[in-house]
Short mmCIF file of C-alpha atoms and ligand atoms in Angstrom, two decimals:
data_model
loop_
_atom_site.label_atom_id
_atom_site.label_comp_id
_atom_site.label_asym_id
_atom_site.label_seq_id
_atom_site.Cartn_x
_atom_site.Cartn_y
_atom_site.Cartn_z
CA UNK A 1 -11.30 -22.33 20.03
CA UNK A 2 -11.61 -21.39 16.62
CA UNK A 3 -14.35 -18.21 15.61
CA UNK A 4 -16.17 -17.71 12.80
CA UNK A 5 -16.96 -14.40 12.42
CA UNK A 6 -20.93 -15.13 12.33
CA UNK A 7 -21.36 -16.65 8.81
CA UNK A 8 -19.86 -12.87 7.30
CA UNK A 9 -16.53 -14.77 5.28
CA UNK A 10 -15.36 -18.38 5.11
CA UNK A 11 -12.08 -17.30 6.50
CA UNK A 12 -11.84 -17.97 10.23
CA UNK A 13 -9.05 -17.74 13.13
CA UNK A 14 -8.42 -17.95 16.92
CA UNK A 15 -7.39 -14.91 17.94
CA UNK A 16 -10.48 -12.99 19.79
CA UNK A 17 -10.48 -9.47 18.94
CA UNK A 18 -12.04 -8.00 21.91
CA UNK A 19 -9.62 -9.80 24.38
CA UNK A 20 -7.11 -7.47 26.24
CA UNK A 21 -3.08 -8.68 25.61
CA UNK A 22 -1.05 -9.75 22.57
CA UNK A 23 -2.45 -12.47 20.16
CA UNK A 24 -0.03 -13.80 17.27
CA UNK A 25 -1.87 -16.20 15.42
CA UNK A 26 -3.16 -16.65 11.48
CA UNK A 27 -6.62 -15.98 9.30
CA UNK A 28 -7.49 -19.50 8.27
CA UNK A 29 -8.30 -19.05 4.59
CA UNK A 30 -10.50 -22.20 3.05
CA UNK A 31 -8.39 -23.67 0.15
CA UNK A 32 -9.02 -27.03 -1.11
CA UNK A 33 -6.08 -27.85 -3.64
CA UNK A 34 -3.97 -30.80 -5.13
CA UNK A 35 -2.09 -30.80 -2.41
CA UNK A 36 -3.96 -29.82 0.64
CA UNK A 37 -7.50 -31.67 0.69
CA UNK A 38 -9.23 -29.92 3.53
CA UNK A 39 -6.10 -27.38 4.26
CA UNK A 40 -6.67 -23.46 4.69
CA UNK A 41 -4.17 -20.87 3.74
CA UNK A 42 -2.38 -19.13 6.47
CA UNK A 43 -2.40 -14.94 6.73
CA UNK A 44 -0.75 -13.98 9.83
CA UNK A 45 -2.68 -11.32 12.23
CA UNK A 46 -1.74 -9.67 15.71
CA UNK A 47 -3.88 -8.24 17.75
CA UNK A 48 -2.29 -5.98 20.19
CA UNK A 49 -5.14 -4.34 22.96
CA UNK A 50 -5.34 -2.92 25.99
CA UNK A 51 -8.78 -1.22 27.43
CA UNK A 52 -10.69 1.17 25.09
CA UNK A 53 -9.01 3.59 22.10
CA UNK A 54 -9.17 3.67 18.86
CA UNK A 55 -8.94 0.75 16.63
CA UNK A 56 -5.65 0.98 13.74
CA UNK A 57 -5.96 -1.89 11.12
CA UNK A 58 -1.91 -2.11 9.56
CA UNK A 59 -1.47 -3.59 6.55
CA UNK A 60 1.46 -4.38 4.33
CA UNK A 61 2.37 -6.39 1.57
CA UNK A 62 -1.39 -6.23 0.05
CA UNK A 63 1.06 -6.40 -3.34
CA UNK A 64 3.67 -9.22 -2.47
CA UNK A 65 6.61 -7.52 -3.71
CA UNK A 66 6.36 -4.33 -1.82
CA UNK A 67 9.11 -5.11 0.87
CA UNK A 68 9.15 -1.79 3.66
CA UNK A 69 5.97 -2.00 5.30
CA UNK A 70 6.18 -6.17 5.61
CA UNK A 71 9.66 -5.56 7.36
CA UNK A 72 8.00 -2.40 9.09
CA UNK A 73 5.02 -4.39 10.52
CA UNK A 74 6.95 -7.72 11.38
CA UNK A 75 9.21 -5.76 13.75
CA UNK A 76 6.42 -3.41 15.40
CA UNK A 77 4.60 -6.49 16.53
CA UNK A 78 7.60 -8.16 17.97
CA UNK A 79 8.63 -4.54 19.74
CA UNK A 80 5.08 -3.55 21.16
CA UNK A 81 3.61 -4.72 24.04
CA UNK A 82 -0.08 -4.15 25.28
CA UNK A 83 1.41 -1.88 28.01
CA UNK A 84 2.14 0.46 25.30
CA UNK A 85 -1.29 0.86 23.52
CA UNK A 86 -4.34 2.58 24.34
CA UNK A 87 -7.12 1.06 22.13
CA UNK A 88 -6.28 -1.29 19.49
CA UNK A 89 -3.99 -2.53 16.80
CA UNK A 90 -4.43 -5.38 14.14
CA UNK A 91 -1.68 -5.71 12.66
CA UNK A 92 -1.35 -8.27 9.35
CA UNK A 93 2.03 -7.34 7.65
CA UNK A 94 1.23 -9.78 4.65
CA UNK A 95 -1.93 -9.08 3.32
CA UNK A 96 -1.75 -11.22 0.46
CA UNK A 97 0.47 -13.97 1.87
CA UNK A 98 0.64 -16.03 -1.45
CA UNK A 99 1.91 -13.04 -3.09
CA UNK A 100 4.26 -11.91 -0.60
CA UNK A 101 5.67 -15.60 0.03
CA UNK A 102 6.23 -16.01 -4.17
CA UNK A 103 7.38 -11.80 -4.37
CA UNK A 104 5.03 -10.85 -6.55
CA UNK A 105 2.43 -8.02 -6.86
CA UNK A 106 -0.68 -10.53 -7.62
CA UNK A 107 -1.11 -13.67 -6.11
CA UNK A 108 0.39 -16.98 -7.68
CA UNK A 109 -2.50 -18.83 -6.86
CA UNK A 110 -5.28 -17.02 -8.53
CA UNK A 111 -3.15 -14.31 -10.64
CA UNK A 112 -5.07 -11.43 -9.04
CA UNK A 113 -4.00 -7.90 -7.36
CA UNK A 114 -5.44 -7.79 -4.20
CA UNK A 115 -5.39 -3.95 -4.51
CA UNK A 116 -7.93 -4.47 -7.51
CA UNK A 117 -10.08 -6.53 -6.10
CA UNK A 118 -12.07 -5.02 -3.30
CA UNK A 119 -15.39 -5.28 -2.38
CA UNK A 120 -14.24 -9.00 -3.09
CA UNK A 121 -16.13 -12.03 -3.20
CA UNK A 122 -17.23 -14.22 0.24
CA UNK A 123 -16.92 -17.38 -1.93
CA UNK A 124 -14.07 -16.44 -4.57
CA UNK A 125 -10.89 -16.67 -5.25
CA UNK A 126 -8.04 -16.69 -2.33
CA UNK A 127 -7.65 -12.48 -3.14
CA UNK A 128 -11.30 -11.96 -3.44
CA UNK A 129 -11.54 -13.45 -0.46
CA UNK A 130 -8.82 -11.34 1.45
CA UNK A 131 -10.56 -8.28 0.35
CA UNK A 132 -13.65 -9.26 1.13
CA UNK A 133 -12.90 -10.05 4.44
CA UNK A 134 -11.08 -6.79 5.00
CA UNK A 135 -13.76 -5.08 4.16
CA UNK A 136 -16.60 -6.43 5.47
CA UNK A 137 -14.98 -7.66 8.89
CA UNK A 138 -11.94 -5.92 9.82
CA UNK A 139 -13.20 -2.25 8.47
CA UNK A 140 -16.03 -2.30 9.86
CA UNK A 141 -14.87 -2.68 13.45
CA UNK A 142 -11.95 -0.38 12.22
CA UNK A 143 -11.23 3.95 13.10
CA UNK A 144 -8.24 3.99 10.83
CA UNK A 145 -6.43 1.82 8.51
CA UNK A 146 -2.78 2.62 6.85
CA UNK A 147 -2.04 0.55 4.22
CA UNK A 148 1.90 0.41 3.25
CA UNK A 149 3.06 0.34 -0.04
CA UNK A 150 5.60 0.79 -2.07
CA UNK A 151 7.09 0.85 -5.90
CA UNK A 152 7.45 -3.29 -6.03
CA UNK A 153 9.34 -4.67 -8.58
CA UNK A 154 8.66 -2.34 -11.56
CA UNK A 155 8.35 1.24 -9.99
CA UNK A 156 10.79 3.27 -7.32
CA UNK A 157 9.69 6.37 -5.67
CA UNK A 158 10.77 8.57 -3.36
CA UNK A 159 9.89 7.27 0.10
CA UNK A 160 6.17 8.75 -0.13
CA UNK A 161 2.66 9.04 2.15
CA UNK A 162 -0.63 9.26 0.59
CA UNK A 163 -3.82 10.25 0.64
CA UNK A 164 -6.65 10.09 -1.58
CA UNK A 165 -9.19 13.13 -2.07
CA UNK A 166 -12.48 12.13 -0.70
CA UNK A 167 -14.62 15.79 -1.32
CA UNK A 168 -15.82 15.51 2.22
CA UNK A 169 -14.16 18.25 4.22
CA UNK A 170 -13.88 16.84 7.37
CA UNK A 171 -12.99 13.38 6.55
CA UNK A 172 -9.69 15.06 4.11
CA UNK A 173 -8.49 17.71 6.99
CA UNK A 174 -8.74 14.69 9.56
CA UNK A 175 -6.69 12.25 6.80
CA UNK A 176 -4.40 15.63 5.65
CA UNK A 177 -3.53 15.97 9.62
CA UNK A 178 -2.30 12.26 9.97
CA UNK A 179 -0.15 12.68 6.79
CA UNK A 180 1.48 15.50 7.92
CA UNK A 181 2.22 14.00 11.15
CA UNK A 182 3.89 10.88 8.98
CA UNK A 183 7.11 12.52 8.15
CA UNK A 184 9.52 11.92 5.68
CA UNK A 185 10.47 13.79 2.75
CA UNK A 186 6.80 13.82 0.84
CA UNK A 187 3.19 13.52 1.13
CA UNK A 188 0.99 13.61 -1.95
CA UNK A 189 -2.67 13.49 -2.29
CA UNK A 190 -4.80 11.48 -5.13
CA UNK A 191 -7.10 14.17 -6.58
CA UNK A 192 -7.67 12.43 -10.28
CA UNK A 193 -9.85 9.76 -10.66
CA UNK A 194 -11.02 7.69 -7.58
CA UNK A 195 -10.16 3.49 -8.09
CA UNK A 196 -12.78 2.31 -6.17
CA UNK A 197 -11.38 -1.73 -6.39
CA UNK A 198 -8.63 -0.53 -3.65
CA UNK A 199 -8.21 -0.70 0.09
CA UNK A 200 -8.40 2.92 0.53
CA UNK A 201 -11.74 2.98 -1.12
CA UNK A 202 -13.14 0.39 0.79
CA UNK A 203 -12.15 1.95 3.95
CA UNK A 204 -13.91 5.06 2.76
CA UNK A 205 -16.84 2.97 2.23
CA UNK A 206 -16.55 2.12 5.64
CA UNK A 207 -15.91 5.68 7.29
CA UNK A 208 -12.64 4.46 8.05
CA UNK A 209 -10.00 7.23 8.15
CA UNK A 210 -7.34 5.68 5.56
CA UNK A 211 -3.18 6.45 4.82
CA UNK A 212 -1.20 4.79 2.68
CA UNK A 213 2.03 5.03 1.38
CA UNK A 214 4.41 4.87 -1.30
CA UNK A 215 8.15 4.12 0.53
CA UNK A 216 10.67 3.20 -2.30
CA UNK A 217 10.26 0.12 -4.60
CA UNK A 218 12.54 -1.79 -7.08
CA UNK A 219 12.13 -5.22 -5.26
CA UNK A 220 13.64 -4.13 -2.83
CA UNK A 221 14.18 -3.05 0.93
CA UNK A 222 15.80 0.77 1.07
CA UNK A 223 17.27 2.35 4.29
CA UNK A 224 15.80 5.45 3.95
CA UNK A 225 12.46 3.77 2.79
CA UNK A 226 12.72 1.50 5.91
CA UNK A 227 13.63 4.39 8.61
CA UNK A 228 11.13 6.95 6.91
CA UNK A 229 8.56 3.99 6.97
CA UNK A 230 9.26 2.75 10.99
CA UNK A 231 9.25 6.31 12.30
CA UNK A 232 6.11 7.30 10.06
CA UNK A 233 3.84 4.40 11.50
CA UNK A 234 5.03 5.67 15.27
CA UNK A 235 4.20 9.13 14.36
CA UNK A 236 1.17 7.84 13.33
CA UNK A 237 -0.05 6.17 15.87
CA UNK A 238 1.22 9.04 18.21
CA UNK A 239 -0.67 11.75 16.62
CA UNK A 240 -3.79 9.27 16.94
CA UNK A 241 -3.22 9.04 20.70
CA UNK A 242 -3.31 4.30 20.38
CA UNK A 243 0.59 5.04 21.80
CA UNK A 244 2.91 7.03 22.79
CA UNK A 245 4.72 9.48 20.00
CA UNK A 246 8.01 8.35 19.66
CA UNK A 247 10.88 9.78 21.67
CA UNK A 248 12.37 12.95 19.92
CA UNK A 249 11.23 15.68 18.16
CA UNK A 250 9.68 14.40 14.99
CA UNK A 251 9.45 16.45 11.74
CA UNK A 252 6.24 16.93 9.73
CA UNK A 253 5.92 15.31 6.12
CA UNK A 254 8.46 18.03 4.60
CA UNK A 255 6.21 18.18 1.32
CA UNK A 256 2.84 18.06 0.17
CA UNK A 257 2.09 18.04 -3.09
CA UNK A 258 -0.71 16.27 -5.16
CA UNK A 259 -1.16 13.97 -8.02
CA UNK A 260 -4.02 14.99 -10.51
CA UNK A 261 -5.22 12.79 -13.39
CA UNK A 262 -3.59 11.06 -16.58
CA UNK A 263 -1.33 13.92 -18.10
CA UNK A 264 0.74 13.45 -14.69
CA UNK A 265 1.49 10.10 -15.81
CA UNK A 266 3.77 9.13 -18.62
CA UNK A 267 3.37 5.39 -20.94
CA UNK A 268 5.83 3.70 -23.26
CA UNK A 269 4.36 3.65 -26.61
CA UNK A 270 7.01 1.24 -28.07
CA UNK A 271 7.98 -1.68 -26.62
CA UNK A 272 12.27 -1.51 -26.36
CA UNK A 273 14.86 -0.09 -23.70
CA UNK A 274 13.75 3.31 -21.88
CA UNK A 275 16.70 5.41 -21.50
CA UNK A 276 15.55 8.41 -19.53
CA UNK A 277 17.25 12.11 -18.90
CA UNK A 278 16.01 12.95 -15.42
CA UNK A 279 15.63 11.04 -12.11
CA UNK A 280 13.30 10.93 -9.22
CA UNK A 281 13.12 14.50 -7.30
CA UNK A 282 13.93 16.31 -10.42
CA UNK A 283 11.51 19.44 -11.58
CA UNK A 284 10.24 19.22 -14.98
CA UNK A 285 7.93 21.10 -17.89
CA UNK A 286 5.21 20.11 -19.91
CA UNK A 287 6.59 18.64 -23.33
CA UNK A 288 10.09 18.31 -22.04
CA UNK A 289 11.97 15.37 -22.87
CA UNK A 290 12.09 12.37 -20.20
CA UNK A 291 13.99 9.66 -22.48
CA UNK A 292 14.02 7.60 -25.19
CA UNK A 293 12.83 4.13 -25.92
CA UNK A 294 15.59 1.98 -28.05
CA UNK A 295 15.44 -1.00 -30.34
CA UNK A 296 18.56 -2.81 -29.56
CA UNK A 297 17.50 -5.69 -32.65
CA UNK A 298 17.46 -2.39 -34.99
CA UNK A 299 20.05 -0.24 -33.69
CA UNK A 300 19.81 1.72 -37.06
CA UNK A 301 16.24 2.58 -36.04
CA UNK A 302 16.48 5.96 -34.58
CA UNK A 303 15.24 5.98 -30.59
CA UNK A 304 11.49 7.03 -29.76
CA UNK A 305 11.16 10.25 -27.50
CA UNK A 306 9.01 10.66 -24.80
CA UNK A 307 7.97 13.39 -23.34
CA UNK A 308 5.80 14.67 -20.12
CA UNK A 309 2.31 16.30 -20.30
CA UNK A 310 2.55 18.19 -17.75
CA UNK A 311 4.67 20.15 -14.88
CA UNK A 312 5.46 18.86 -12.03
CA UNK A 313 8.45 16.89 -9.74
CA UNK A 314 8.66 13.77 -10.90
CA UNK A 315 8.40 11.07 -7.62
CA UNK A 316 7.95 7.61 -9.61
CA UNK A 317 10.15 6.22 -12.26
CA UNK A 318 9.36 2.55 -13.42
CA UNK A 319 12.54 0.41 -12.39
CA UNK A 320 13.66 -2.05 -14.82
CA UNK A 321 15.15 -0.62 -18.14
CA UNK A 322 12.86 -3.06 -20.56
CA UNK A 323 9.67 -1.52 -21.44
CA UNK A 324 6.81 -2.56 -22.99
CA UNK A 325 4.32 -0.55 -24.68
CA UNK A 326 1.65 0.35 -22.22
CA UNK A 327 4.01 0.49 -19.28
CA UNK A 328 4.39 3.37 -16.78
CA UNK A 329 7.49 5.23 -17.25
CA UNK A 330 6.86 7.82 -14.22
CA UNK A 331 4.24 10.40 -12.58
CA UNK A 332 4.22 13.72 -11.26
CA UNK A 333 3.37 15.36 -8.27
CA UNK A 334 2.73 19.46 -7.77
CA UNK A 335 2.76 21.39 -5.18
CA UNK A 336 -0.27 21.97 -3.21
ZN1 ZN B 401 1.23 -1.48 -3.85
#
C-alpha cells in the first residue's frame, strides 16, 4: 500500500518506517513531464530496523557527481541485515537521483543544487522538493544524519570528515566525538560563516546531530576515499551504539583542524589555465605563491600570480586545469 506521509510533501512511497526488517523500495516524487504524463521520479530508500535505537538518516550523492558515499551506501545496504542493527537506519545513497543518474552536481531537470536549496519548497521544483522532504519528514523523525560528500567534478581533497560549528556546547562536543570516531587522515570543522540552504543546517534546525564529509573528488571514485569512507560510516555507527563497531582496532580521525572564513579560500581572478606550485597536504604562508593563471591565446602575456591569504594546510585544490574567473582554486584548514 502506498503512504502519504499525512499531507506534509507530495512525495510518497511504500516502505513503512516503523516496521521491523529490511525494506528496499523508492520515494515516489510527483513529476508530470513530456514524457511521463502522470509518472513520479524514483529516489531509492532502505529502511533497515530492528526494535528501538537510535534513528541514522545516510545520505549520499545530494550533489550527483560526488561518487564515494553513493558506492559507500549502495554496498552497506546490500551487506546489513536487521540482525545487525539496534534502532534504525534510512539509508538513500542518491539523494538527488536526477543528478546522480546525469553526474552532475545540480540536477538536469531543474538546474538546481540540492545542497542550496533547503528548507525547500512542498510544491517546487524536483530539488526543492527533495529538500523539503528531508527536512520536514525524514529529520524530524531523525537522531543523526551523515551526509557524504565529496570534491565532484571540479574539486579533490584529501579524504575529509566535517563538522560545522553550531555555538551550542553540547550539541559540538556530541558532533566533535562522532568525528573523531570517523577515522581517516582528517577532520575539519566549519567555523566561518554558517550556509543555512544546506543539509547540515537543516538538520540543526531539527536537533539532529549532523556529519558530513569531504572523501576525495575529481569525478571520480578513489581507493583510499572509498576505504576511509566504508570504515568511517561503521565507526560511526559503532560509536553511536545502531551496530556493532567494526572488527579491529580502529584509529581516531588522525587530524583535526578547522576551516575559518573567506581568506582560507583562494579565487581565480582571470579566466585562463591555473598552473599551481603546491599540492593537497602541503603547509603554506600567508601571501605565498600557489600558481599562476596562463593565457594560452596570448602566450606573450606574462602569467597572473596568485597567492594565499592566509596560513594553513591546504586540503582542497579545484581539479580541472581551466579556470574561470570566480572559480575556487583551493582552501585551507589549521590546526585546532
Ligand atoms: Zn557535495
Amino acid at each position: 500500500m502506498a503512504l502519504q506521509p499525512e499531507g506534509k510533501s507530495r512525495i510518497w512511497s511504500d516502505v513503512d518506517f516503523d516496521k521491523n526488517g529490511k525494506q528496499i523500495s523508492w520515494l515516489r516524487l510527483p513529476y508530470s513531464s513530456n514524457i511521463s504524463a502522470y509518472g513520479w521520479l524514483p529516489i531509492p530508500i532502505t529502511i533497515i530496523k530492528n526494535g528501538k535505537g537510535p534513528t541514522v538518516l545516510l545520505t549520499a550523492g545530494n550533489h550527483g557527481d560526488e561518487y564515494e558515499g553513493q558506492v559507500t551506501l549502495a554496498k552497506l545496504i546490500r551487506a546489513v541485515q536487521p540482525s545487525q542493527v539496534k534502532g534504525r537506519l534510512i539509508i538513500i545513497p542518491a539523494l538527488n537521483t536526477p543528478a546522480a543518474l546525469a553526474g552532475l552536481r545540480c540536477s538536469p531537470i531543474d538546474d538546481l543544487n540540492l545542497n542550496r536549496s533547503f528548507p525547500g519548497n512542498r510544491d517546487g521544483s524536483p530539488t526543492q522538493m527533495i529538500a523539503h522532504y528531508v527536512e520536514s519528514v525524514l529529520l524530524p523523525m531523525s537522531d543523526y544524519s551523515i551526509d557524504l560528500h565529496s570534491g565532484g567534478r571540479t574539486l579533490m581533497y584529501i579524504p575529509s570528515v566535517l563538522i560545522r560549528r553550531t555555538g551550542d556546547k553540547k550539541r559540538d562536543a556530541k558532533q566533535l566525538e562522532i568525528l573523531k570516531a570517523f577515522g581517516g587522515p582528517l577532520g575539519f570543522i566549519i567555523a566561518g560563516p554558517a550556509e543555512n540552504r544546506g543539509l547540515g543546517a537543516a538538520a540543526e534546525r531539527n536537533g539532529v546531530i549532523s556529519l558530513g564529509s569531504e572523501l576525495g573528488g575529481g569525478g571520480t571514485v578513489g581507493v583510499e576515499a572509498l576505504r576511509v569512507a566504508e570504515r568511517g560510516v561503521r565507526n560511526v555507527l559503532g560509536l553511536i551504539g545502531v551496530m556493532a563497531p567494526p572488527k579491529g582496532k580502529s584509529a581516531p580521525t588522525e587530524r583535526i583542524t578547522v576551516v575559518g572564513g573567506p581568506d582560507y579560500y583562494v579565487y581565480a581572478t582571470e579566466r585562463g589555465l591555473f598552473e599551481p606550485y603546491v599540492d593537497l597536504g602541503a603547509m603554506v604562508k600567508k601571501n605565498q605563491l600557489f600558481g599562476a593563471i596562463h593565457f594560452v591565446d596570448n602566450p606573450a602575456r606574462a602569467p597572473v600570480q596568485v597567492r594565499f591569504a592566509h596560513d594553513g594546510m591546504l586540503i582542497c585544490k579545484r581539479f580541472p586545469g581551466p579556470t574561470e574567473r570566480g572559480d575556487c582554486l583551493a582552501h585551507l584548514a589549521t590546526d585546532s
